[in-house]
XYZ file of C-alpha atoms in Angstrom:
150
model
C -0.299 -0.002 -0.230
C 1.500 3.240 -1.303
C 0.037 6.473 0.345
C -0.529 9.142 -2.530
C -0.290 12.653 -1.725
C -0.862 16.448 -3.599
C 3.150 17.318 -2.787
C 5.489 15.377 -4.110
C 8.426 14.638 -1.327
C 11.126 15.448 -3.441
C 9.805 19.109 -2.909
C 10.076 19.090 0.872
C 12.756 16.370 1.691
C 15.125 15.917 -1.163
C 17.929 13.853 -1.232
C 19.959 15.780 -3.217
C 21.670 17.456 -0.179
C 21.564 15.194 2.312
C 21.469 11.538 1.702
C 19.186 9.324 2.374
C 16.269 11.522 4.048
C 13.840 9.670 2.091
C 14.819 6.346 3.586
C 14.995 8.011 6.631
C 11.523 9.703 6.465
C 10.025 6.666 4.942
C 11.310 4.564 7.641
C 10.728 6.932 11.078
C 6.740 6.535 9.403
C 6.429 2.963 8.961
C 8.288 2.287 12.334
C 5.351 4.057 14.484
C 2.250 2.949 12.345
C -0.271 0.521 13.583
C 0.567 -1.701 10.704
C 4.264 -0.775 9.824
C 5.846 -3.989 11.317
C 6.419 -5.389 7.854
C 7.620 -2.180 5.955
C 9.603 -1.950 9.000
C 11.714 -4.841 8.598
C 12.281 -3.905 4.985
C 13.399 -0.863 5.357
C 16.072 -2.321 8.344
C 17.134 -5.066 5.592
C 18.347 -2.220 3.791
C 22.317 -1.502 3.346
C 21.609 2.396 3.773
C 19.834 2.004 6.663
C 22.428 1.769 9.140
C 23.673 5.092 8.154
C 19.813 6.435 7.245
C 18.514 6.068 11.260
C 20.807 6.739 13.233
C 19.999 8.219 16.545
C 18.101 11.547 16.253
C 18.157 12.025 12.171
C 14.643 11.491 12.130
C 13.953 14.121 14.073
C 16.529 16.633 11.839
C 14.748 15.165 9.275
C 11.072 15.483 10.045
C 11.913 19.141 11.653
C 13.306 20.334 8.052
C 10.585 18.906 6.159
C 7.973 20.671 7.886
C 9.891 23.465 7.698
C 9.990 23.769 4.147
C 5.700 22.413 3.874
C 4.990 25.093 6.058
C 6.644 27.789 3.851
C 4.969 26.114 0.636
C 1.701 26.181 2.571
C 2.313 29.568 3.571
C 2.920 30.571 -0.312
C 0.007 28.936 -1.417
C -2.276 30.380 1.146
C -0.906 34.234 -0.164
C -1.682 32.783 -3.761
C -4.877 32.070 -2.402
C -5.780 35.246 -1.127
C -4.544 36.837 -4.287
C -7.025 34.837 -6.430
C -9.570 35.685 -4.354
C -8.970 39.057 -4.359
C -9.058 38.867 -8.409
C -12.206 37.616 -8.358
C -14.203 39.756 -5.991
C -12.675 42.379 -7.757
C -13.901 41.182 -11.329
C -17.727 40.818 -9.881
C -17.615 44.579 -8.337
C -15.666 46.099 -11.251
C -17.344 47.215 -14.542
C -14.093 47.803 -16.260
C -13.947 43.713 -17.796
C -12.002 43.649 -21.143
C -11.065 40.061 -22.816
C -6.979 40.696 -23.334
C -7.544 38.410 -26.426
C -9.864 39.756 -28.309
C -9.852 43.146 -26.472
C -13.769 43.211 -25.658
C -14.937 45.422 -23.309
C -17.253 45.404 -20.494
C -18.214 41.795 -20.519
C -20.652 40.024 -18.453
C -19.021 38.130 -15.469
C -20.489 34.743 -16.351
C -18.778 34.724 -19.408
C -15.572 35.083 -17.632
C -13.108 32.927 -16.403
C -9.733 32.756 -14.969
C -6.471 31.163 -15.092
C -4.281 29.867 -12.183
C -2.388 33.019 -13.012
C -5.119 34.946 -12.334
C -5.663 36.568 -15.841
C -8.638 36.571 -16.730
C -10.950 36.075 -20.510
C -13.612 35.132 -22.406
C -14.043 31.521 -21.437
C -14.532 30.869 -25.611
C -10.976 32.796 -25.811
C -9.082 31.511 -23.161
C -10.416 27.857 -24.373
C -9.320 28.776 -27.860
C -5.714 29.755 -26.346
C -5.187 26.831 -24.230
C -6.703 24.502 -27.085
C -3.828 25.946 -29.314
C -0.560 26.476 -26.226
C -0.845 24.735 -22.696
C 0.198 28.290 -21.564
C -2.299 31.501 -20.445
C -1.755 34.470 -23.367
C -0.555 36.767 -21.326
C 1.881 35.875 -19.255
C 2.663 32.243 -20.442
C 2.651 30.483 -17.508
C 1.365 26.956 -17.697
C -1.924 26.198 -17.703
C -4.523 23.829 -18.719
C -8.323 23.655 -19.818
C -8.928 21.363 -16.314
C -7.736 24.516 -14.709
C -9.884 27.281 -16.456
C -12.203 28.534 -13.664
C -15.620 30.081 -14.385
C -17.202 33.073 -12.924
C-alpha cells in the first residue's frame, strides 16, 4: 500500500543535499504506524539503514521537512488570497476586458480565470489553451482543466 499525496516528497524532503533523507522519513513513518512492522523490517534490511536511521536523524529530517511544508503552505495561502481578491474585484468592477479579443464590459458570466489570475472570455481562453498550454498574457503553464468560471 502506498499513500498518495498532492505534494511530491522531493519538494519538501530531498536527497540531493543530504543523502538518505527520504529513507529516514519513510522508515520513521513505517516504524510508528499501526501496521508498519513488515515495512519496518523491510527498511531495516536495507544497507543504507545503518547510516540513514542513526539516533536523532529522524527528528532533524522531520523538522526540516515540516519547515519546508510550512513555507509551501504559506506561499499557497498567499496565492489563494490573491486569487480570491481577483475574483472579487472582477465581480465588483464594470471594467472587464478580454485581453485576447479586446472586448470590453463583458458580463461576469462569460468570463473565466486561469491559475495565474488572468481573466478572459471563456471561449477565448479555451481557444488559446487548445493552441498552447500557457496563459496568453504571461505564458504561465495552464490547462483547460484549470480554467475556472465565475
